[in-house]
């Protein structure tokens, strides 16, 4: 059984609902967000397991609203000082009858869309999503990305100002923009997951688990729009990738490729959930890039060993993916699948086309795959050269040690 | 006050740490694991005490680019350093009460495990960071 949610979990779950309620009532997205953060902080100091207000959400909305009013008054008196003639009054914005029926979930969805606002850079979208929807503090976000707190703080402040200045009404985007915006939301969540997954060294014990946070927010999004099959695909992809996490690195931080991972360490529960999600999504269709990547991850996760992997099926899925999303990393993976089906020579031939692509020609992954395929083909000396080139181009020590290790094994 | 602690290494040192075959002083898996464990503990203690502002390791000098003014346009040189030249390899910015405290922190790096040849040449520098913060509203 899962342990009872902690106060921190409770607060983070409520963060977007409270912010939504306050913004809906008073507007002023940027100040409202500050006010909600302060209310959450107050709650985390004052609440204890036996002493949680009867309506935690109502308590938070009240405290945040009061705080917002203080902030608005301070803002107003500053303006008055600056412009003697400033006229300012704090008026509650009238609430349209239809909006009286909105729920916290609707607000959370609107916030997700707002945080993926097209005027914001990707890094701002990510920071704002983690704070406004994820309920993380600026310090936690800064630690997660290993950047100074001041950097994240400025990024969030500017992002909020941009959103406020854009005067987007606080509601779900109109139908014609919705699909584009939803893509941006998914992309931001995908990047949060990836950042957490790729970070191998984990220098900091306080590092908030970005993968877990990305999964939590994607689950939320999936719950809010069950009918979107790509959101389901994204969630499945995250679960099926995260399932392999424990097997992915040795105790010294060295990377272990899938071929050599101890499959007993893979998380069965995540695999079962991810497979069910992607199967159902693909049955409903239409198919999209996240579903295809999830389906590929599922085929890997479901096979007991490398040899038993359904490579023809994986190869076919990569073919479809290439049609939807022509990108060099997909081509690289496609070449590996091709090699597993038709032999290393076929894979190497596919790679040679990629070597002319400036988007990936200098990338260590291209040379690492080349080394691997040459090794499969029995070309030891050439494989060794490719591994050494890949090691030279890799920037992380863990990758370099892995690639140099592969080269060292090929001393004839 | 803020201080910067700097460590230095050459391309050869980087290659040895990356396990490049053929290098005489290659770090073994155990050497590497011990170093990673040390750094993890070192960094998390500094974060815990609130003294760590930021820390980073830099990529190998082979990946460096140098930009210089030239005739008409600037000139970019890839990998401007000699193999054995020591360059900045990593840094910590710490915020602590005194230069002595910053020195104490840097001194702990001297117990970082590693191959004997590496330890024999290791050093860390500490330098105060100039802080001219313009007056501004908080």
Coordinates of C-alpha atoms in Angstrom, one line a residue:
Chain A
X1 CA 0.0 0.0 0.0
X2 CA 1.2 3.5 -0.8
X3 CA 2.1 5.6 2.3
X4 CA -0.3 8.4 3.2
X5 CA 0.5 11.5 1.2
X6 CA 2.7 14.0 3.1
X7 CA 1.7 17.6 3.7
X8 CA 4.2 18.5 1.1
X9 CA 2.5 16.2 -1.4
X10 CA -0.9 17.7 -0.5
X11 CA 0.3 21.3 -0.9
X12 CA 1.9 20.6 -4.3
X13 CA -1.2 18.9 -5.5
X14 CA -3.3 21.9 -4.5
X15 CA -0.9 24.5 -5.8
X16 CA -2.3 24.8 -9.3
X17 CA -6.0 24.7 -8.1
X18 CA -5.3 27.5 -5.6
X19 CA -3.5 29.6 -8.1
X20 CA -6.3 29.0 -10.6
X21 CA -8.9 30.1 -8.2
X22 CA -7.1 33.2 -7.2
X23 CA -6.2 34.3 -10.8
X24 CA -9.8 33.6 -11.9
X25 CA -11.1 35.9 -9.2
X26 CA -8.5 38.7 -9.2
X27 CA -6.5 38.4 -12.3
X28 CA -2.9 39.6 -11.9
X29 CA -1.3 36.3 -12.8
X30 CA 2.2 37.4 -11.8
X31 CA 1.4 38.8 -8.3
X32 CA -1.1 36.0 -7.7
X33 CA 1.6 33.4 -8.3
X34 CA 3.8 35.1 -5.7
X35 CA 0.9 35.2 -3.2
X36 CA 0.2 31.5 -3.7
X37 CA 3.8 30.6 -3.2
X38 CA 3.8 32.5 0.1
X39 CA 0.5 30.8 1.2
X40 CA 2.0 27.4 0.4
X41 CA 5.1 28.3 2.4
X42 CA 3.0 29.5 5.4
X43 CA 1.0 26.3 5.3
X44 CA 4.2 24.1 5.2
X45 CA 5.3 25.9 8.3
X46 CA 2.1 25.9 10.2
X47 CA 0.4 22.7 9.3
X48 CA 1.3 19.4 10.9
X49 CA -0.1 15.9 10.3
X50 CA -2.7 16.2 13.0
X51 CA -3.5 19.8 12.4
X52 CA -4.6 20.4 8.8
X53 CA -7.4 22.9 8.2
X54 CA -10.8 21.3 7.5
X55 CA -10.8 22.7 4.0
X56 CA -7.1 23.0 3.0
X57 CA -7.9 24.4 -0.4
X58 CA -10.2 27.0 1.1
X59 CA -7.6 27.9 3.7
X60 CA -4.9 28.3 1.0
X61 CA -7.2 30.4 -1.3
X62 CA -8.1 32.7 1.6
X63 CA -4.5 33.2 2.7
X64 CA -3.2 33.7 -0.8
X65 CA -6.0 36.2 -1.6
X66 CA -5.2 38.2 1.5
X67 CA -1.6 38.2 0.5
X68 CA -2.4 39.2 -3.1
X69 CA -4.4 42.1 -1.8
X70 CA -1.4 43.2 0.3
X71 CA 0.8 42.9 -2.8
X72 CA -1.7 44.9 -4.9
X73 CA -1.9 47.6 -2.2
X74 CA 1.9 47.9 -2.0
X75 CA 1.9 48.0 -5.8
X76 CA -0.7 50.7 -5.8
X77 CA 1.0 52.9 -3.3
X78 CA 4.2 52.6 -5.2
X79 CA 2.4 53.8 -8.3
X80 CA 0.8 56.6 -6.4
X81 CA 4.2 57.7 -5.3
X82 CA 5.4 57.5 -8.8
X83 CA 2.4 59.1 -10.5
X84 CA 0.6 61.4 -8.2
X85 CA -2.5 61.2 -10.3
X86 CA -2.7 57.4 -10.4
X87 CA -6.1 56.1 -9.9
X88 CA -6.3 52.7 -8.6
X89 CA -8.9 50.6 -6.9
X90 CA -9.0 47.1 -5.9
X91 CA -12.1 45.6 -7.5
X92 CA -13.0 42.0 -7.6
X93 CA -13.4 41.1 -11.2
X94 CA -17.0 40.0 -11.8
X95 CA -17.4 36.3 -12.1
X96 CA -19.4 35.1 -15.0
X97 CA -22.2 32.7 -14.0
X98 CA -20.8 30.0 -16.2
X99 CA -17.5 30.2 -14.4
X100 CA -19.0 29.5 -11.0
X101 CA -19.1 25.9 -12.0
X102 CA -15.5 25.5 -12.9
X103 CA -13.5 23.0 -11.0
X104 CA -9.9 23.0 -9.7
X105 CA -9.1 20.6 -12.5
X106 CA -10.2 23.0 -15.2
X107 CA -8.0 25.6 -13.7
X108 CA -5.0 23.3 -13.6
X109 CA -5.4 22.6 -17.3
X110 CA -5.6 26.4 -18.1
X111 CA -2.5 27.0 -16.1
X112 CA -0.6 24.3 -18.0
X113 CA -1.6 26.0 -21.2
X114 CA -0.5 29.4 -19.8
X115 CA 2.9 28.1 -18.8
X116 CA 3.5 26.8 -22.3
X117 CA 2.7 30.3 -23.7
X118 CA 4.3 30.7 -27.2
X119 CA 5.9 34.0 -26.2
X120 CA 8.0 32.2 -23.6
X121 CA 11.3 30.4 -24.3
X122 CA 11.4 26.7 -23.6
X123 CA 13.5 27.2 -20.5
X124 CA 11.0 29.7 -19.2
X125 CA 8.1 27.4 -19.9
X126 CA 9.8 24.7 -18.0
X127 CA 10.6 26.8 -15.0
X128 CA 7.1 28.3 -14.9
X129 CA 5.4 25.0 -15.3
X130 CA 7.4 23.5 -12.4
X131 CA 6.5 26.4 -10.1
X132 CA 3.0 27.4 -11.0
X133 CA 1.7 23.9 -11.7
X134 CA 4.2 21.7 -9.9
X135 CA 4.3 23.8 -6.8
X136 CA 8.0 23.6 -6.5
X137 CA 9.9 26.5 -4.9
X138 CA 12.4 28.6 -6.9
X139 CA 15.2 27.0 -4.8
X140 CA 14.1 23.5 -5.6
X141 CA 13.9 24.2 -9.3
X142 CA 17.4 25.8 -9.2
X143 CA 18.8 22.8 -7.5
X144 CA 17.1 20.4 -9.9
X145 CA 18.8 22.2 -12.9
X146 CA 22.0 22.9 -11.0
X147 CA 21.8 26.7 -11.7
X148 CA 21.9 29.5 -9.2
X149 CA 18.7 30.4 -7.6
X150 CA 18.9 34.0 -8.9
X151 CA 18.8 32.7 -12.4
X152 CA 15.6 30.7 -12.0
X153 CA 14.1 33.5 -10.0
X154 CA 14.7 36.0 -12.8
X155 CA 13.5 33.5 -15.4
X156 CA 10.3 33.0 -13.6
X157 CA 9.7 36.7 -12.9
X158 CA 10.2 37.6 -16.6
X159 CA 8.0 34.7 -17.7
X160 CA 5.2 35.8 -15.5
X161 CA 5.5 39.4 -16.7
X162 CA 5.4 38.1 -20.3
X163 CA 2.3 36.1 -19.6
X164 CA 0.6 39.0 -17.8
X165 CA 1.5 41.5 -20.5
X166 CA 0.1 39.2 -23.2
X167 CA -3.4 39.7 -21.7
X168 CA -4.5 36.1 -22.5
X169 CA -7.8 35.6 -20.8
X170 CA -7.8 32.9 -18.1
X171 CA -9.5 30.2 -20.0
X172 CA -8.7 27.2 -22.2
X173 CA -7.3 28.4 -25.6
X174 CA -9.8 28.5 -28.5
X175 CA -10.2 25.3 -30.5
X176 CA -8.0 26.4 -33.4
X177 CA -5.0 27.1 -31.1
X178 CA -5.6 24.3 -28.7
X179 CA -3.8 21.5 -30.5
X180 CA -0.6 23.6 -31.0
X181 CA -0.6 24.7 -27.4
X182 CA -1.1 21.2 -26.2
X183 CA 1.9 20.1 -28.2
X184 CA 3.9 22.8 -26.4
X185 CA 2.7 21.6 -23.0
X186 CA 3.7 18.0 -23.9
X187 CA 7.1 19.1 -25.1
X188 CA 7.8 21.0 -21.9
X189 CA 6.9 18.0 -19.8
X190 CA 9.0 15.7 -22.0
X191 CA 12.0 18.0 -21.6
X192 CA 11.6 18.0 -17.8
X193 CA 11.5 14.2 -17.9
X194 CA 14.6 14.1 -20.1
X195 CA 16.6 16.5 -18.0
X196 CA 16.0 14.2 -15.0
X197 CA 16.7 11.1 -16.9
X198 CA 19.9 12.2 -18.6
X199 CA 21.4 13.7 -15.4
X200 CA 23.7 10.8 -14.4
X201 CA 26.0 12.2 -11.9
X202 CA 23.4 13.4 -9.4
X203 CA 25.8 15.5 -7.4
X204 CA 23.3 16.8 -5.1
X205 CA 21.2 14.8 -2.7
X206 CA 18.6 17.5 -2.7
X207 CA 18.1 17.3 -6.3
X208 CA 14.3 17.1 -6.8
X209 CA 13.5 14.1 -8.9
X210 CA 12.6 15.7 -12.1
X211 CA 11.6 12.4 -13.7
X212 CA 9.1 11.8 -10.9
X213 CA 7.8 15.4 -11.2
X214 CA 7.4 15.1 -15.0
X215 CA 5.5 11.9 -14.5
X216 CA 3.3 13.4 -11.9
X217 CA 2.4 16.4 -14.1
X218 CA 1.9 14.2 -17.2
X219 CA -0.5 12.0 -15.2
X220 CA -2.3 15.1 -14.2
X221 CA -2.6 16.2 -17.8
X222 CA -3.7 12.7 -18.9
X223 CA -6.4 12.7 -16.2
X224 CA -7.6 16.1 -17.4
X225 CA -7.8 15.2 -21.1
X226 CA -8.2 11.4 -21.2
X227 CA -9.3 11.5 -24.8
X228 CA -6.0 12.8 -26.1
X229 CA -4.1 9.7 -27.3
X230 CA -0.7 11.5 -27.6
X231 CA -0.8 12.6 -24.0
X232 CA -1.5 8.9 -23.1
X233 CA 1.5 8.1 -25.3
X234 CA 3.7 10.6 -23.6
X235 CA 2.8 9.2 -20.2
X236 CA 3.4 5.7 -21.4
X237 CA 6.8 6.6 -22.8
X238 CA 7.9 8.2 -19.5
X239 CA 6.8 5.1 -17.5
X240 CA 8.3 2.6 -19.9
X241 CA 11.6 4.5 -19.9
X242 CA 11.7 5.1 -16.2
X243 CA 11.0 1.4 -15.7
X244 CA 14.7 0.7 -16.7
X245 CA 16.2 3.3 -14.5
X246 CA 17.6 1.1 -11.7
X247 CA 19.4 -1.0 -14.3
X248 CA 20.8 1.9 -16.2
X249 CA 23.9 2.9 -14.1
X250 CA 26.5 1.0 -12.2
X251 CA 27.2 2.0 -8.6
X252 CA 30.1 4.2 -9.8
X253 CA 27.8 6.1 -12.1
X254 CA 29.0 4.3 -15.3
X255 CA 26.3 3.9 -17.9
X256 CA 25.1 0.4 -18.7
X257 CA 23.7 -0.1 -22.2
X258 CA 20.4 -1.8 -22.5
X259 CA 22.0 -4.9 -24.0
X260 CA 23.9 -5.5 -20.7
X261 CA 21.3 -4.3 -18.2
X262 CA 20.0 -6.7 -15.6
X263 CA 16.4 -7.0 -16.7
X264 CA 15.4 -8.3 -13.3
X265 CA 15.9 -4.7 -12.1
X266 CA 13.3 -3.3 -14.5
X267 CA 10.1 -2.2 -12.8
X268 CA 7.3 -4.6 -13.7
X269 CA 4.6 -2.4 -12.3
X270 CA 5.6 0.6 -14.5
X271 CA 6.0 -1.7 -17.5
X272 CA 2.5 -3.1 -17.1
X273 CA 0.9 0.3 -16.7
X274 CA 2.9 1.8 -19.6
X275 CA 2.0 -1.1 -22.0
X276 CA -1.7 -0.9 -21.1
X277 CA -1.7 2.8 -21.7
X278 CA 0.0 2.7 -25.1
X279 CA -1.9 -0.3 -26.3
X280 CA -5.2 1.4 -25.5
X281 CA -4.1 4.7 -27.1
X282 CA -2.9 3.1 -30.3
X283 CA -6.1 1.1 -30.6
X284 CA -8.1 4.4 -30.5
X285 CA -5.7 6.3 -32.7
X286 CA -4.7 8.4 -34.5
X287 CA -1.1 7.4 -34.0
X288 CA 1.5 10.0 -33.1
X289 CA 5.2 10.3 -32.3
X290 CA 4.9 9.8 -28.5
X291 CA 2.8 6.7 -29.0
X292 CA 5.3 5.2 -31.4
X293 CA 8.2 5.9 -29.1
X294 CA 6.2 4.4 -26.3
X295 CA 5.4 1.3 -28.4
X296 CA 9.1 0.8 -29.1
X297 CA 10.0 1.2 -25.5
X298 CA 7.3 -1.3 -24.7
X299 CA 8.7 -3.9 -27.1
X300 CA 12.1 -3.5 -25.4
X301 CA 10.7 -3.7 -21.9
X302 CA 8.6 -6.8 -22.6
X303 CA 11.4 -9.0 -23.9
X304 CA 13.4 -11.1 -21.5
X305 CA 16.7 -10.7 -23.3
X306 CA 18.3 -8.8 -26.2
X307 CA 18.0 -11.8 -28.6
X308 CA 14.3 -12.2 -27.9
X309 CA 13.5 -8.6 -28.7
X310 CA 11.0 -8.2 -31.5
X311 CA 13.4 -6.2 -33.8
X312 CA 11.3 -6.5 -37.0
X313 CA 8.4 -4.8 -35.2
X314 CA 10.7 -2.2 -33.7
X315 CA 12.2 -1.5 -37.1
X316 CA 8.7 -1.1 -38.6
X317 CA 7.7 1.3 -35.9
X318 CA 10.8 3.4 -36.5
X319 CA 9.8 3.5 -40.2
X320 CA 6.4 5.0 -39.3
X321 CA 8.1 7.4 -36.8
X322 CA 10.4 8.6 -39.5
X323 CA 7.5 9.5 -41.7
X324 CA 6.0 11.7 -38.9
X325 CA 9.2 13.1 -37.4
X326 CA 12.2 13.2 -39.7
X327 CA 15.0 13.7 -37.1
X328 CA 18.5 12.4 -37.1
X329 CA 18.3 10.8 -33.7
X330 CA 15.3 8.8 -34.9
X331 CA 17.3 7.8 -38.0
X332 CA 20.2 6.7 -35.8
X333 CA 17.9 4.4 -33.8
X334 CA 16.3 3.2 -37.0
X335 CA 19.8 2.2 -38.3
X336 CA 20.4 0.1 -35.2
X337 CA 17.0 -1.7 -35.6
X338 CA 17.8 -2.3 -39.2
X339 CA 21.1 -3.8 -38.3
X340 CA 19.4 -6.2 -35.8
X341 CA 17.0 -7.3 -38.6
X342 CA 19.1 -7.3 -41.7
X343 CA 22.6 -7.5 -40.3
X344 CA 25.3 -4.9 -39.4
X345 CA 26.2 -4.1 -43.1
X346 CA 22.7 -2.8 -43.7
X347 CA 22.8 -0.7 -40.6
X348 CA 26.2 0.7 -41.5
X349 CA 24.9 1.6 -45.0
X350 CA 22.0 3.6 -43.4
X351 CA 24.5 5.3 -41.1
X352 CA 26.7 6.5 -44.0
X353 CA 23.8 8.6 -45.2
X354 CA 23.5 10.2 -41.8
X355 CA 27.2 11.0 -41.7
X356 CA 26.6 13.8 -44.1
X357 CA 23.9 15.3 -41.9
X358 CA 25.4 18.3 -40.1
X359 CA 22.8 18.0 -37.4
X360 CA 24.4 14.9 -36.1
X361 CA 27.8 14.5 -37.9
X362 CA 29.7 15.8 -34.8
X363 CA 27.6 13.9 -32.3
X364 CA 29.2 11.2 -30.2
X365 CA 26.1 9.0 -30.6
X366 CA 26.7 8.6 -34.3
X367 CA 30.2 7.3 -33.8
X368 CA 29.2 5.1 -30.8
X369 CA 26.6 3.4 -33.0
X370 CA 29.0 3.1 -35.8
X371 CA 31.5 1.4 -33.4
X372 CA 28.9 -1.0 -32.2
X373 CA 27.8 -2.0 -35.7
X374 CA 31.4 -2.4 -36.9
X375 CA 32.0 -4.6 -33.9
X376 CA 29.0 -6.7 -34.8
X377 CA 30.5 -7.0 -38.3
X378 CA 33.8 -8.2 -36.9
X379 CA 35.8 -5.1 -37.9
X380 CA 37.7 -4.7 -34.7
X381 CA 40.2 -2.1 -35.6
X382 CA 37.7 0.2 -37.2
X383 CA 35.2 -0.3 -34.4
X384 CA 37.9 0.7 -31.9
X385 CA 38.6 3.9 -33.9
X386 CA 34.9 4.8 -33.9
X387 CA 34.6 4.2 -30.1
X388 CA 37.7 6.4 -29.5
X389 CA 36.2 9.2 -31.8
X390 CA 32.9 8.9 -29.9
X391 CA 34.7 9.2 -26.6
X392 CA 36.5 12.3 -27.7
X393 CA 33.3 13.9 -28.8
X394 CA 31.2 12.9 -25.7
X395 CA 31.1 15.6 -23.0
X396 CA 30.1 13.6 -20.0
X397 CA 32.7 11.6 -18.1
X398 CA 30.4 8.7 -17.7
X399 CA 29.9 8.4 -21.4
X400 CA 33.6 8.9 -22.1
X401 CA 34.5 6.1 -19.7
X402 CA 32.0 3.8 -21.2
X403 CA 33.2 4.4 -24.8
X404 CA 36.9 4.3 -24.0
X405 CA 36.1 1.0 -22.1
X406 CA 34.5 -0.4 -25.3
X407 CA 37.6 0.6 -27.3
X408 CA 39.9 -1.0 -24.7
X409 CA 38.1 -4.3 -25.0
X410 CA 38.9 -4.4 -28.7
X411 CA 42.7 -4.4 -28.3
X412 CA 43.6 -7.2 -30.7
Chain B
X1 CA 31.7 37.1 0.9
X2 CA 31.9 34.9 -2.1
X3 CA 35.0 32.9 -3.1
X4 CA 35.8 30.8 -6.1
X5 CA 37.7 27.6 -5.7
X6 CA 39.4 26.5 -8.9
X7 CA 41.0 23.2 -9.9
X8 CA 43.1 22.6 -13.0
X9 CA 43.9 19.8 -15.3
X10 CA 45.5 19.1 -18.7
X11 CA 44.0 17.2 -21.7
X12 CA 46.2 14.3 -20.6
X13 CA 44.6 14.3 -17.1
X14 CA 41.2 14.4 -18.7
X15 CA 42.1 11.4 -21.0
X16 CA 43.3 9.5 -18.0
X17 CA 40.1 10.1 -16.1
X18 CA 38.0 9.2 -19.1
X19 CA 39.8 5.8 -19.2
X20 CA 41.4 6.4 -22.6
X21 CA 43.2 3.1 -23.4
X22 CA 47.0 3.2 -23.6
X23 CA 47.3 6.0 -21.1
X24 CA 49.7 5.0 -18.4
X25 CA 47.8 6.6 -15.5
X26 CA 44.3 5.5 -16.5
X27 CA 41.8 5.7 -13.6
X28 CA 40.4 2.3 -12.7
X29 CA 36.7 1.8 -12.1
X30 CA 37.4 1.8 -8.3
X31 CA 39.5 5.0 -8.5
X32 CA 36.7 6.6 -10.4
X33 CA 33.9 5.4 -8.1
X34 CA 35.8 6.6 -5.0
X35 CA 36.3 10.1 -6.6
X36 CA 32.6 10.3 -7.5
X37 CA 31.6 9.3 -4.0
X38 CA 33.9 11.9 -2.5
X39 CA 32.7 14.7 -4.7
X40 CA 29.1 13.8 -4.1
X41 CA 29.6 13.9 -0.3
X42 CA 31.7 17.1 -0.6
X43 CA 29.1 18.9 -2.6
X44 CA 26.1 17.8 -0.6
X45 CA 27.7 18.8 2.6
X46 CA 28.4 22.3 1.2
X47 CA 24.8 22.5 0.0
X48 CA 23.6 21.4 3.4
X49 CA 25.6 24.1 5.2
X50 CA 24.2 26.7 2.8
X51 CA 27.7 27.7 1.6
X52 CA 27.5 26.3 -1.9
X53 CA 26.4 28.8 -4.5
X54 CA 27.3 26.8 -7.5
X55 CA 29.7 24.2 -8.8
X56 CA 30.6 22.9 -12.2
X57 CA 33.1 20.7 -13.9
X58 CA 34.3 21.9 -17.3
X59 CA 34.5 19.7 -20.4
X60 CA 37.9 18.6 -21.7
X61 CA 40.2 21.3 -23.1
X62 CA 40.0 19.5 -26.5
X63 CA 36.5 20.9 -26.7
X64 CA 37.5 24.5 -26.0
X65 CA 37.3 27.2 -28.6
X66 CA 39.3 30.4 -28.5
X67 CA 38.0 33.6 -30.1
X68 CA 40.4 36.4 -31.0
X69 CA 40.1 39.7 -32.9
X70 CA 41.6 39.4 -36.4
X71 CA 41.9 41.4 -39.6
X72 CA 38.3 42.4 -40.4
X73 CA 36.7 39.4 -38.7
X74 CA 37.3 37.5 -35.5
X75 CA 39.2 34.2 -35.6
X76 CA 38.0 31.1 -33.9
X77 CA 40.6 28.4 -32.9
X78 CA 39.4 24.9 -31.9
X79 CA 41.4 23.2 -29.1
X80 CA 43.9 26.0 -28.5
X81 CA 45.8 24.2 -25.7
X82 CA 48.8 21.9 -25.7
X83 CA 48.1 18.4 -24.5
X84 CA 50.0 18.9 -21.3
X85 CA 48.9 22.5 -20.6
X86 CA 46.9 22.8 -17.3
X87 CA 43.7 24.7 -17.7
X88 CA 40.6 25.4 -15.6
X89 CA 38.9 22.0 -15.0
X90 CA 36.2 22.9 -12.5
X91 CA 35.1 25.4 -9.9
X92 CA 33.0 25.9 -6.8
X93 CA 31.5 29.3 -5.8
X94 CA 31.1 29.3 -2.1
X95 CA 29.6 32.0 0.1
X96 CA 31.1 31.9 3.6
X97 CA 32.1 34.1 6.4
X98 CA 35.9 34.4 5.8
X99 CA 38.8 33.7 3.4
X100 CA 40.0 31.2 6.0
X101 CA 36.8 29.3 5.9
X102 CA 36.9 29.2 2.1
X103 CA 40.5 28.0 2.4
X104 CA 39.4 25.3 4.8
X105 CA 36.8 24.1 2.3
X106 CA 39.3 24.1 -0.5
X107 CA 41.8 22.2 1.6
X108 CA 39.3 19.3 2.0
X109 CA 39.7 18.7 -1.7
X110 CA 43.2 17.6 -1.1
X111 CA 41.8 14.4 0.4
X112 CA 40.0 13.5 -2.8
X113 CA 40.9 10.0 -3.8
X114 CA 42.7 9.3 -7.1
X115 CA 45.8 7.6 -8.6
X116 CA 49.0 8.5 -6.8
X117 CA 50.5 10.3 -9.8
X118 CA 47.4 12.5 -10.1
X119 CA 47.3 13.3 -6.4
X120 CA 51.0 14.3 -6.4
X121 CA 50.3 17.1 -8.8
X122 CA 46.8 18.2 -7.7
X123 CA 46.2 21.7 -6.4
X124 CA 43.3 24.1 -5.8
X125 CA 43.2 27.8 -5.8
X126 CA 40.9 30.1 -3.8
X127 CA 40.1 33.6 -5.0
X128 CA 37.8 36.2 -3.6
X129 CA 35.0 37.3 -5.9
X130 CA 34.6 41.0 -6.4
X131 CA 31.1 42.1 -5.6
X132 CA 30.0 45.4 -6.8
X133 CA 26.3 45.2 -6.6
X134 CA 24.6 48.4 -7.8
X135 CA 22.0 49.8 -5.4
X136 CA 18.7 48.5 -6.3
X137 CA 15.3 48.0 -4.8
X138 CA 14.9 44.7 -3.1

